[in-house]
Coordinates of C-alpha atoms in Angstrom, one line a residue:
M25 CA -57.4 -1.3 -65.0
P26 CA -54.0 -0.3 -63.3
D27 CA -52.9 -1.0 -59.8
Y28 CA -51.8 2.2 -57.7
S29 CA -52.1 0.8 -54.3
K30 CA -48.8 0.5 -53.4
I31 CA -47.6 3.8 -54.7
K32 CA -46.1 5.9 -51.8
P33 CA -47.2 10.0 -52.1
L34 CA -44.8 11.9 -53.9
K35 CA -44.4 16.0 -53.2
V36 CA -42.6 18.1 -55.8
T37 CA -42.5 21.7 -56.1
V38 CA -43.4 23.3 -59.4
I39 CA -42.2 26.5 -60.9
T40 CA -42.3 28.1 -64.6
D41 CA -40.9 31.0 -66.3
I42 CA -38.1 32.2 -64.4
H43 CA -37.1 34.5 -67.7
Y44 CA -33.5 35.1 -66.1
Y45 CA -32.2 38.1 -67.4
S46 CA -28.4 38.8 -67.4
K47 CA -27.4 42.2 -65.9
L48 CA -25.1 42.5 -68.3
L49 CA -27.9 43.2 -70.9
G50 CA -28.2 46.6 -69.3
T51 CA -30.4 47.6 -66.5
E52 CA -30.7 51.3 -66.6
G53 CA -31.8 54.0 -69.5
E54 CA -34.8 54.9 -71.4
A55 CA -34.3 51.8 -73.9
Y56 CA -34.0 49.3 -70.8
M57 CA -37.3 50.7 -69.4
K58 CA -38.8 50.9 -72.4
N59 CA -38.4 47.3 -73.5
E60 CA -37.9 45.6 -69.8
G61 CA -38.6 47.7 -67.3
R62 CA -42.7 48.2 -67.5
K63 CA -43.8 44.5 -67.9
Q64 CA -45.9 41.9 -65.6
T65 CA -42.4 40.4 -65.2
L66 CA -39.2 41.5 -63.5
A67 CA -36.1 41.4 -65.6
R68 CA -32.9 42.9 -64.1
E69 CA -34.1 41.7 -60.6
T70 CA -34.7 38.1 -61.6
E71 CA -31.4 36.7 -60.3
E72 CA -32.2 38.2 -56.5
V73 CA -35.9 36.4 -56.7
I74 CA -34.8 33.1 -58.3
R75 CA -32.1 32.9 -55.0
E76 CA -34.9 33.7 -53.0
A77 CA -37.0 31.0 -54.7
W78 CA -34.2 28.7 -54.3
D79 CA -33.7 29.4 -50.4
L80 CA -37.7 28.7 -49.7
I81 CA -37.4 25.3 -51.8
C82 CA -34.5 24.2 -50.0
D83 CA -36.6 24.5 -46.3
D84 CA -39.1 21.7 -47.5
A85 CA -37.1 18.9 -46.9
E86 CA -40.5 16.6 -48.0
A87 CA -40.1 18.0 -51.8
Q88 CA -36.9 16.8 -53.4
T89 CA -38.0 17.2 -56.9
V90 CA -38.6 20.6 -58.6
L91 CA -40.1 20.9 -61.8
I92 CA -39.2 23.6 -64.0
H93 CA -41.2 24.0 -67.3
G94 CA -39.9 26.4 -69.9
D95 CA -38.8 29.9 -70.2
I96 CA -35.8 29.7 -68.2
T97 CA -34.0 32.5 -69.7
S98 CA -35.5 35.9 -70.6
N99 CA -35.0 35.9 -74.3
G100 CA -32.1 33.2 -75.0
D101 CA -29.0 35.3 -75.3
F102 CA -25.6 33.7 -74.3
A103 CA -24.9 35.6 -70.9
S104 CA -28.2 34.7 -69.5
H105 CA -28.1 30.9 -70.6
D106 CA -24.4 30.8 -69.0
E107 CA -25.5 32.3 -65.7
V108 CA -28.9 30.8 -65.1
L109 CA -26.9 27.3 -65.6
V110 CA -24.7 28.1 -62.8
L111 CA -28.2 28.6 -60.7
L112 CA -29.7 25.5 -61.7
R113 CA -26.4 23.9 -60.9
E114 CA -26.3 25.4 -57.1
L115 CA -29.8 24.1 -56.5
Q116 CA -29.2 20.9 -57.6
A117 CA -25.6 20.9 -55.4
R118 CA -27.9 21.4 -52.3
G119 CA -29.4 18.4 -52.8
K120 CA -33.0 19.0 -55.1
R121 CA -33.4 17.1 -58.4
I122 CA -34.2 19.2 -61.2
I123 CA -36.4 18.2 -63.7
L124 CA -36.5 20.8 -66.5
S125 CA -38.0 21.6 -70.4
F126 CA -37.3 24.5 -71.9
S127 CA -39.3 26.8 -74.6
T128 CA -39.9 29.9 -76.8
H129 CA -37.9 32.2 -74.7
D130 CA -35.0 30.1 -74.2
Y131 CA -34.0 29.8 -78.3
R132 CA -35.1 31.6 -81.6
Q133 CA -36.5 29.3 -84.0
L134 CA -36.6 30.1 -88.1
T135 CA -40.3 30.9 -88.2
D136 CA -39.8 33.9 -85.7
D137 CA -40.0 37.2 -86.3
K138 CA -36.8 38.0 -84.6
L139 CA -33.5 35.9 -84.6
Y140 CA -31.9 37.9 -82.0
A141 CA -31.8 39.2 -78.5
Q142 CA -31.3 42.4 -77.4
S143 CA -29.1 44.6 -75.1
Y144 CA -29.5 48.3 -73.4
D145 CA -27.1 51.6 -72.9
G146 CA -29.1 54.6 -72.7
D147 CA -31.7 54.8 -75.2
T148 CA -29.4 52.7 -77.8
V149 CA -30.8 49.4 -78.3
T150 CA -28.5 46.3 -79.8
Q151 CA -29.2 43.2 -81.5
I152 CA -27.0 40.7 -79.9
P153 CA -26.4 36.5 -80.7
C154 CA -29.2 34.0 -79.0
Y155 CA -29.4 30.2 -79.3
M156 CA -31.2 29.0 -82.3
Q157 CA -33.4 25.9 -81.8
N158 CA -31.0 23.4 -82.7
D159 CA -28.1 24.8 -80.8
I160 CA -29.9 23.9 -77.4
V161 CA -30.0 20.4 -78.0
G162 CA -28.4 18.5 -75.2
R163 CA -27.4 21.7 -73.2
F164 CA -29.6 20.7 -70.3
D165 CA -29.5 17.6 -70.5
E166 CA -28.3 16.9 -66.8
F167 CA -31.5 18.3 -65.6
G168 CA -33.6 15.5 -66.2
R169 CA -33.3 14.3 -70.1
G170 CA -30.0 12.6 -69.5
D171 CA -31.4 10.0 -67.2
A172 CA -35.2 9.6 -69.3
I173 CA -36.7 6.2 -69.5
S174 CA -37.9 7.3 -73.2
R175 CA -37.4 10.5 -75.7
C176 CA -39.5 11.5 -78.5
P177 CA -37.6 11.0 -81.6
T178 CA -39.0 14.2 -83.1
T179 CA -39.2 16.8 -80.2
F180 CA -37.6 17.4 -77.1
S181 CA -39.8 15.7 -74.9
Y182 CA -38.9 12.9 -72.6
T183 CA -40.4 10.6 -69.9
A184 CA -38.9 11.0 -66.4
Q185 CA -39.1 8.2 -63.5
L186 CA -40.1 10.5 -60.4
S187 CA -40.2 7.8 -57.8
D188 CA -41.1 4.2 -58.0
G189 CA -44.5 3.7 -59.2
I190 CA -45.0 7.7 -60.8
R191 CA -43.5 9.0 -63.9
L192 CA -43.8 12.4 -65.7
L193 CA -44.1 13.2 -69.2
V194 CA -41.9 16.6 -70.1
L195 CA -43.4 18.0 -73.0
D196 CA -41.7 19.8 -75.5
D197 CA -44.7 21.8 -77.4
D198 CA -42.9 24.1 -79.6
M199 CA -43.9 22.6 -83.0
W200 CA -40.6 22.8 -85.0
G201 CA -40.6 24.9 -88.2
T202 CA -44.3 25.2 -87.5
V203 CA -45.7 28.9 -86.7
G204 CA -47.9 28.1 -83.2
C205 CA -47.3 25.7 -80.4
G206 CA -48.8 22.2 -80.0
Y207 CA -48.3 18.7 -80.9
L208 CA -47.9 17.0 -84.1
L209 CA -49.1 13.2 -84.9
E210 CA -45.7 12.0 -84.4
H211 CA -45.7 13.4 -81.0
L212 CA -49.2 12.6 -80.1
T213 CA -48.2 9.1 -81.2
W214 CA -45.1 8.9 -78.5
I215 CA -47.5 10.2 -75.6
K216 CA -50.2 8.2 -76.2
E217 CA -47.5 4.8 -76.4
Q218 CA -45.8 6.4 -73.4
T219 CA -49.5 6.7 -71.3
E220 CA -50.1 3.2 -72.0
D221 CA -46.8 1.8 -71.2
A222 CA -47.0 3.7 -67.7
K223 CA -50.5 2.1 -66.8
A224 CA -49.5 -1.6 -68.3
H225 CA -46.8 -1.3 -65.5
N226 CA -48.9 0.1 -62.8
Q227 CA -47.1 3.4 -63.3
F228 CA -49.1 6.7 -62.4
I229 CA -48.3 9.4 -65.1
F230 CA -49.1 13.0 -65.8
A231 CA -47.7 15.8 -67.8
M232 CA -46.1 19.3 -67.5
A233 CA -45.5 21.3 -70.9
H234 CA -44.9 25.1 -71.3
H235 CA -48.3 26.1 -73.3
P236 CA -51.6 26.2 -71.8
I237 CA -53.9 23.7 -73.5
L238 CA -57.4 24.9 -71.8
P239 CA -57.4 28.7 -71.8
P240 CA -56.8 29.8 -68.1
H241 CA -59.9 32.6 -68.8
P242 CA -62.3 33.2 -71.9
L243 CA -60.3 36.6 -73.0
Y244 CA -56.9 34.6 -73.2
S245 CA -58.5 32.1 -75.8
I246 CA -59.6 35.4 -77.8
M247 CA -56.4 37.4 -77.7
G248 CA -53.9 34.8 -77.2
K249 CA -51.0 34.8 -80.1
K250 CA -50.8 31.4 -82.2
N251 CA -48.1 30.5 -79.7
D252 CA -50.0 31.1 -76.5
I253 CA -52.1 28.4 -76.4
V254 CA -51.7 24.6 -78.1
L255 CA -53.6 24.9 -81.6
N256 CA -56.8 22.9 -81.8
Y257 CA -56.7 22.7 -77.9
R258 CA -60.3 21.4 -77.8
E259 CA -59.4 18.6 -79.6
V260 CA -56.2 18.0 -78.1
F261 CA -57.3 17.9 -74.4
Q262 CA -59.9 15.5 -75.2
Y263 CA -57.2 13.2 -77.2
F264 CA -54.8 13.4 -73.7
S265 CA -58.0 13.1 -71.3
D266 CA -59.4 10.0 -73.3
A267 CA -55.8 8.2 -73.6
G268 CA -56.0 8.7 -69.7
L269 CA -53.3 11.5 -69.4
N270 CA -55.6 13.7 -67.6
V271 CA -53.5 16.4 -65.3
F272 CA -51.0 19.1 -66.8
F273 CA -49.0 21.2 -65.2
T274 CA -48.5 24.3 -67.7
G275 CA -47.1 28.2 -67.7
H276 CA -46.6 30.6 -70.4
A277 CA -49.4 32.9 -69.6
H278 CA -47.9 34.1 -66.4
I279 CA -51.6 33.4 -65.0
H280 CA -52.0 31.4 -61.7
D281 CA -55.4 29.2 -62.5
I282 CA -56.5 25.6 -62.4
S283 CA -59.3 24.9 -65.3
Y284 CA -60.9 21.7 -66.3
D285 CA -63.4 20.1 -68.8
Y286 CA -64.6 17.0 -69.8
S287 CA -64.0 15.3 -73.2
A288 CA -67.2 13.8 -75.1
S289 CA -66.6 10.4 -73.7
G290 CA -66.9 11.8 -70.0
N291 CA -63.1 11.9 -69.1
I292 CA -62.1 15.0 -66.9
F293 CA -59.0 16.7 -68.1
Y294 CA -57.1 19.4 -65.8
D295 CA -54.6 22.0 -66.7
I296 CA -52.8 23.6 -63.7
S297 CA -51.4 26.9 -64.7
T298 CA -48.7 28.4 -62.8
A299 CA -47.7 32.2 -62.5
A300 CA -44.2 33.3 -63.8
L301 CA -41.9 33.0 -60.9
I302 CA -40.5 36.7 -61.3
G303 CA -44.3 37.6 -62.3
Y304 CA -47.2 39.1 -60.3
P305 CA -47.7 37.5 -58.2
P306 CA -44.5 35.6 -57.7
A307 CA -46.1 32.1 -57.3
M308 CA -44.6 28.4 -56.7
R309 CA -46.7 25.6 -56.3
T310 CA -46.4 22.3 -54.3
A311 CA -48.1 19.2 -55.5
T312 CA -48.4 16.0 -53.5
I313 CA -49.1 13.2 -56.0
D314 CA -51.0 10.2 -53.8
P315 CA -52.4 7.6 -56.5
T316 CA -53.3 5.2 -54.1
N317 CA -56.0 7.7 -53.4
D318 CA -56.9 9.1 -56.7
V319 CA -55.5 12.5 -56.1
I320 CA -53.2 15.6 -56.2
H321 CA -53.2 18.1 -53.7
V322 CA -51.9 21.1 -54.9
A323 CA -50.8 24.2 -52.7
T324 CA -49.5 27.5 -53.7
H325 CA -46.8 29.4 -52.0
I326 CA -46.3 33.1 -52.6
I327 CA -42.4 34.6 -52.2
Q328 CA -43.5 37.9 -49.7
G329 CA -40.1 38.7 -49.4
C330 CA -36.9 38.9 -50.8
R331 CA -33.3 39.4 -48.8
Y332 CA -31.3 39.5 -52.0
L333 CA -33.6 42.7 -53.2
D334 CA -34.4 46.3 -51.9
T335 CA -38.2 46.2 -52.5
E336 CA -38.3 49.9 -51.2
G337 CA -40.5 48.3 -47.8
L338 CA -43.1 46.6 -50.0
T339 CA -43.5 42.9 -50.1
L340 CA -42.2 41.6 -53.2
P341 CA -46.0 41.1 -55.0
L342 CA -46.6 44.5 -54.2
F343 CA -43.2 45.6 -55.5
I344 CA -43.9 43.3 -58.6
R345 CA -47.5 44.9 -58.8
R346 CA -46.3 48.6 -58.5
N347 CA -43.8 47.4 -61.6
F348 CA -46.8 46.4 -64.2
F349 CA -50.1 48.3 -62.9
G350 CA -48.8 51.0 -61.6
M351 CA -47.7 52.0 -65.2
I352 CA -51.6 51.4 -65.9
E353 CA -52.4 53.8 -63.4
D354 CA -50.1 56.4 -64.3
F355 CA -51.3 56.1 -68.0
I356 CA -54.8 56.9 -67.3
E357 CA -53.5 60.0 -65.1
S358 CA -51.5 61.2 -67.9
G359 CA -54.0 61.0 -70.2
A360 CA -56.5 62.7 -67.8
S361 CA -54.0 65.5 -67.0
G362 CA -53.8 65.9 -70.7
D363 CA -49.9 65.2 -70.4
I364 CA -49.8 63.5 -74.1
A365 CA -45.5 63.4 -74.1
R366 CA -45.9 61.0 -71.0
F367 CA -49.0 59.4 -72.2
A368 CA -47.5 58.6 -75.5
Q369 CA -44.2 57.5 -73.7
I370 CA -46.5 54.5 -71.4
A371 CA -48.4 53.6 -74.3
D372 CA -44.9 53.1 -76.6
G373 CA -44.2 50.4 -73.4
M374 CA -47.8 49.0 -74.3
S375 CA -47.1 48.6 -78.0
I376 CA -49.0 51.2 -79.1
R377 CA -47.3 53.8 -81.0
E378 CA -46.6 56.8 -80.9
H379 CA -48.0 58.1 -84.3
T380 CA -51.1 56.1 -83.1
I381 CA -51.5 58.6 -80.1
K382 CA -51.0 61.5 -82.4
K383 CA -54.4 60.6 -84.4
V384 CA -56.4 60.4 -81.2
K385 CA -54.8 62.8 -79.0
I386 CA -57.3 65.4 -79.2
F387 CA -59.6 62.7 -77.4
V388 CA -57.5 61.7 -74.9
K389 CA -58.1 64.0 -72.2
P390 CA -61.5 64.2 -72.2
V391 CA -61.9 60.5 -72.4
F392 CA -59.7 59.6 -69.9
K393 CA -60.5 62.4 -67.5
Y394 CA -64.1 61.2 -67.5
L395 CA -62.7 57.4 -67.1
S396 CA -60.5 58.6 -64.1
K397 CA -64.0 60.2 -62.6
L398 CA -66.4 57.7 -63.1
T399 CA -67.6 56.3 -60.3
V400 CA -69.6 53.1 -59.0
K401 CA -72.8 55.1 -58.2
K402 CA -73.2 56.3 -61.9
I403 CA -72.9 53.0 -63.4
A404 CA -75.3 52.0 -60.8
R405 CA -78.0 54.3 -62.3
W406 CA -77.4 52.9 -65.9
T407 CA -78.4 49.6 -64.8
K408 CA -81.3 50.2 -62.2
K409 CA -83.2 48.5 -64.4
E410 CA -81.2 45.6 -64.7
T411 CA -80.0 44.9 -61.3
K412 CA -83.5 46.3 -59.3
L413 CA -80.4 47.1 -56.8
K414 CA -81.4 50.1 -54.5
K415 CA -79.0 53.0 -53.2
S416 CA -78.8 51.4 -49.7
E417 CA -77.6 48.2 -51.5
Y418 CA -74.4 49.8 -52.7
A419 CA -73.9 53.0 -50.5
D420 CA -70.7 51.7 -49.2
I421 CA -69.1 51.6 -52.7
A422 CA -70.9 54.4 -54.4
E423 CA -68.4 57.1 -54.9
A424 CA -66.0 54.3 -55.5
R425 CA -63.8 55.0 -58.7
V426 CA -64.5 52.4 -61.4
V427 CA -60.7 52.4 -62.5
P428 CA -59.1 50.9 -59.7
F429 CA -62.1 48.1 -59.6
V430 CA -61.0 47.3 -63.3
I431 CA -57.1 47.6 -62.4
D432 CA -58.4 44.7 -59.8
I433 CA -59.9 42.6 -62.2
V434 CA -56.9 42.5 -64.2
T435 CA -54.3 42.3 -61.5
R436 CA -56.9 38.9 -60.3
M437 CA -56.8 37.6 -64.1
Y438 CA -52.8 37.0 -63.2
A439 CA -53.2 36.2 -59.6
G440 CA -55.9 34.2 -59.8
D441 CA -59.6 33.2 -57.6
P442 CA -61.3 36.8 -58.6
N443 CA -64.0 36.8 -55.7
Y444 CA -66.4 39.7 -56.6
G445 CA -69.4 37.2 -55.8
P446 CA -72.8 36.7 -57.2
D447 CA -74.1 38.2 -54.0
T448 CA -71.5 41.6 -54.0
A449 CA -73.0 44.9 -55.7
Y450 CA -69.6 45.3 -57.7
Y451 CA -70.6 41.7 -59.5
K452 CA -74.4 42.9 -60.0
I453 CA -73.2 46.1 -61.3
A454 CA -70.6 45.3 -63.6
M455 CA -72.4 42.3 -65.2
A456 CA -75.5 44.1 -65.7
L457 CA -73.4 46.7 -67.6
V458 CA -72.2 44.3 -70.0
S459 CA -75.7 42.7 -70.1
V460 CA -76.6 46.4 -71.9
I461 CA -73.4 46.4 -74.0
D462 CA -74.4 42.8 -75.0
S463 CA -78.2 44.0 -76.0
I464 CA -76.1 46.2 -78.5
I465 CA -74.2 43.6 -80.0
R466 CA -77.4 41.6 -80.8
C467 CA -78.6 44.3 -82.7
L468 CA -75.3 44.2 -85.0
P469 CA -75.4 42.1 -88.2
I470 CA -72.0 40.1 -86.2
D471 CA -72.1 36.7 -85.2
F472 CA -70.5 37.1 -81.9
N473 CA -70.0 33.1 -81.4
K474 CA -68.4 32.7 -84.8
I475 CA -65.9 35.8 -83.9
T476 CA -65.0 34.9 -80.4
G477 CA -66.1 31.1 -79.6
F478 CA -68.7 32.4 -76.9
S479 CA -72.2 32.8 -76.6
C480 CA -71.9 36.7 -75.6
L481 CA -69.6 39.3 -73.8
S482 CA -71.0 38.0 -70.7
E483 CA -69.6 34.4 -70.8
I484 CA -66.2 36.2 -71.1
V485 CA -66.4 38.8 -68.3
D486 CA -68.1 36.6 -65.7
P487 CA -65.4 34.1 -64.7
M488 CA -62.9 37.5 -64.6
I489 CA -64.9 38.7 -61.6
Y490 CA -65.9 35.8 -60.2
N491 CA -64.2 32.2 -60.0
K492 CA -67.1 29.7 -60.1
G493 CA -64.5 26.9 -60.6
I494 CA -61.7 25.0 -58.7
C495 CA -59.8 27.2 -56.4
D496 CA -56.8 28.5 -58.1
D497 CA -54.4 28.5 -55.2
H498 CA -55.3 25.3 -53.3
A499 CA -57.0 22.2 -54.4
D500 CA -57.5 18.6 -54.8
I501 CA -57.3 17.0 -58.2
I502 CA -59.5 14.0 -58.2
V503 CA -57.8 12.0 -61.5
D504 CA -60.3 9.3 -61.2
N505 CA -63.1 10.2 -63.7
E506 CA -66.1 8.5 -61.6
K507 CA -65.1 10.3 -58.1
A508 CA -64.3 13.7 -60.0
A509 CA -67.6 13.8 -61.8
K510 CA -69.6 13.8 -58.4
I511 CA -67.5 16.9 -57.0
F512 CA -66.6 18.8 -60.4
P513 CA -69.7 19.3 -62.4
K514 CA -69.7 19.2 -66.0
I515 CA -69.6 22.6 -68.2
E516 CA -73.0 23.3 -68.7
A517 CA -74.1 26.0 -71.2
Y518 CA -73.4 29.7 -70.2
T519 CA -76.4 31.9 -68.5
P520 CA -76.1 35.3 -68.4
P521 CA -76.9 36.8 -64.9
Y522 CA -79.1 39.7 -66.5
T523 CA -80.5 40.2 -69.9
S524 CA -81.0 43.6 -70.9
K525 CA -83.2 45.0 -73.9
K526 CA -81.4 48.5 -73.9
G527 CA -79.7 47.7 -77.2
P528 CA -82.3 48.9 -80.1
K529 CA -82.8 52.3 -78.0
I530 CA -79.3 52.9 -77.6
I531 CA -78.8 51.9 -81.3
V532 CA -81.6 54.4 -82.4
V533 CA -79.9 56.9 -80.2
L534 CA -76.5 56.7 -81.9
V535 CA -78.2 56.6 -85.4
L536 CA -80.0 59.7 -85.1
T537 CA -76.9 61.7 -83.5
A538 CA -74.9 60.5 -86.7
I539 CA -77.5 61.9 -88.8
I540 CA -77.8 65.2 -87.1
F541 CA -74.2 66.0 -87.1
S542 CA -73.5 64.3 -90.5
P543 CA -72.9 67.5 -92.0
I544 CA -69.9 68.3 -90.1
L545 CA -68.7 64.8 -89.7
V546 CA -68.9 64.0 -93.4
P547 CA -66.5 66.5 -95.0
A548 CA -64.3 66.2 -91.9
A549 CA -63.5 62.5 -92.6
L550 CA -63.3 63.5 -96.3
I551 CA -60.6 65.9 -95.2
L552 CA -59.1 63.5 -93.1
G553 CA -58.8 60.7 -95.4
I554 CA -57.0 63.0 -98.1
V555 CA -54.9 63.8 -95.5
L556 CA -53.8 60.6 -94.1
G557 CA -53.8 58.9 -98.0
L558 CA -50.9 62.2 -99.0
K559 CA -49.2 61.3 -96.0
K560 CA -49.1 57.9 -96.9
L561 CA -48.3 58.4 -100.6
F562 CA -45.2 60.4 -99.7
K563 CA -43.8 58.8 -96.8
P564 CA -40.6 57.4 -97.6
K565 CA -40.1 53.9 -97.6
K566 CA -38.0 52.1 -94.2
K567 CA -34.7 49.8 -95.2
K568 CA -35.8 46.2 -93.9
N569 CA -33.6 44.8 -91.4
T570 CA -31.5 42.1 -93.1
G571 CA -31.0 40.3 -89.7
M572 CA -27.5 39.2 -88.6
D573 CA -25.2 36.7 -87.9
N574 CA -26.1 34.3 -84.8
S575 CA -22.7 32.5 -84.4
R576 CA -21.3 32.9 -80.7

């Protein structure tokens, strides 16, 4: 066993996903708003927020080292790279040591769909050159990799000596030439060798990487793309924890979360995900690493104001929240009012294409009007048999609309620590409604577990409403397995809070409804199918984009 008794605690600042966007790429117009202006992150305001973060970091004299793990630029274009390099050097000149890695947004790989970045002028989108993966080698070496004590021969990964007794593995988990993210065999072997070498020399070692290893919430592991979470993450986290590397700081998801799990051998593993610095919420962490006491004290710092930016009287978190979640509210309101043009415009910014909206526009107004007026009281009546709630137990929220509650749940998916506890009426009513949906799913000839990896929908939704695990904002990460096991229980098989039996009845009603209306629906479906088939048959083919020269 390594001896950590003489290692002094070290405090570091942790930030990720700064996504620097050069104003030279365009900051106004329809094209900019469509592609950059309606996201969970800022674009044209990134320089101002980063400068505010630098000031706050420099106010903390105790934390002299800053860890930045991935997505330094918005999309790898030359201008953003040049400008963010100046910002990084400014922070370094103010006395901070920067340990940095880069990732998917900082360059393009040959396996990517787009081998270019974009600029915007009015309603015009122009393809512009960007860095390719091989071009970026050595570009940021002055921020950690240049004085690394070891470099991985097959990736950008390296080992940094943070202090006497504390090492950091800076891991590049973009698998070169391979679709997805994760760790190939040669990379895993190097990581294990570095971990063993650290322990042999009584050095505490932890890691930072860009992509999550443990999903920050269940929905992420289902809806995330191949490059959103490391491949075979269940096997990977066990490999690392059993090797003695059990603390990872990650990003990419823009979600503020601390998750843990145990390997089959009983070794704990932590994934500490930090929200994007220029997203909602604009978050930084500090971590005080204290190997002598087997703990890492993690704290969260939200940037509340920005002296370099006009936030229109709002705090910075509310300014960013309005940027993205205000769009969702506008989406629902425009649908409910029947403003299809506005509805389609917003939908396009959410990757829902106009032709899709046209196909369902007849349903948009009635569906969204119903949703916008739907109240907690109505759902409470639907789920009375499951919850056994009396009217007096939800009287204070009976007239509350459901949509703001759903938006708040989505907000907290990013901000962390959803706090509708099991004793609240919101939790009981929401989970009872999900149990009804589960009862319908059980009647269908599908294997829900095989499709999603979870036993039921309740298992997915539950942690989105209430965090039963480690606090996402502030936590003591216990790195010793025996001590951790006494504080953090092992993940047991999920038991839903409610079990509904309404599924068969609902299925019968739906089948009878379909039979009753089938004389109308069948001909309508046939006509619609013929029309769509003819459109597809005679639709002119679009010319394929042949790409462009990426030379600077």
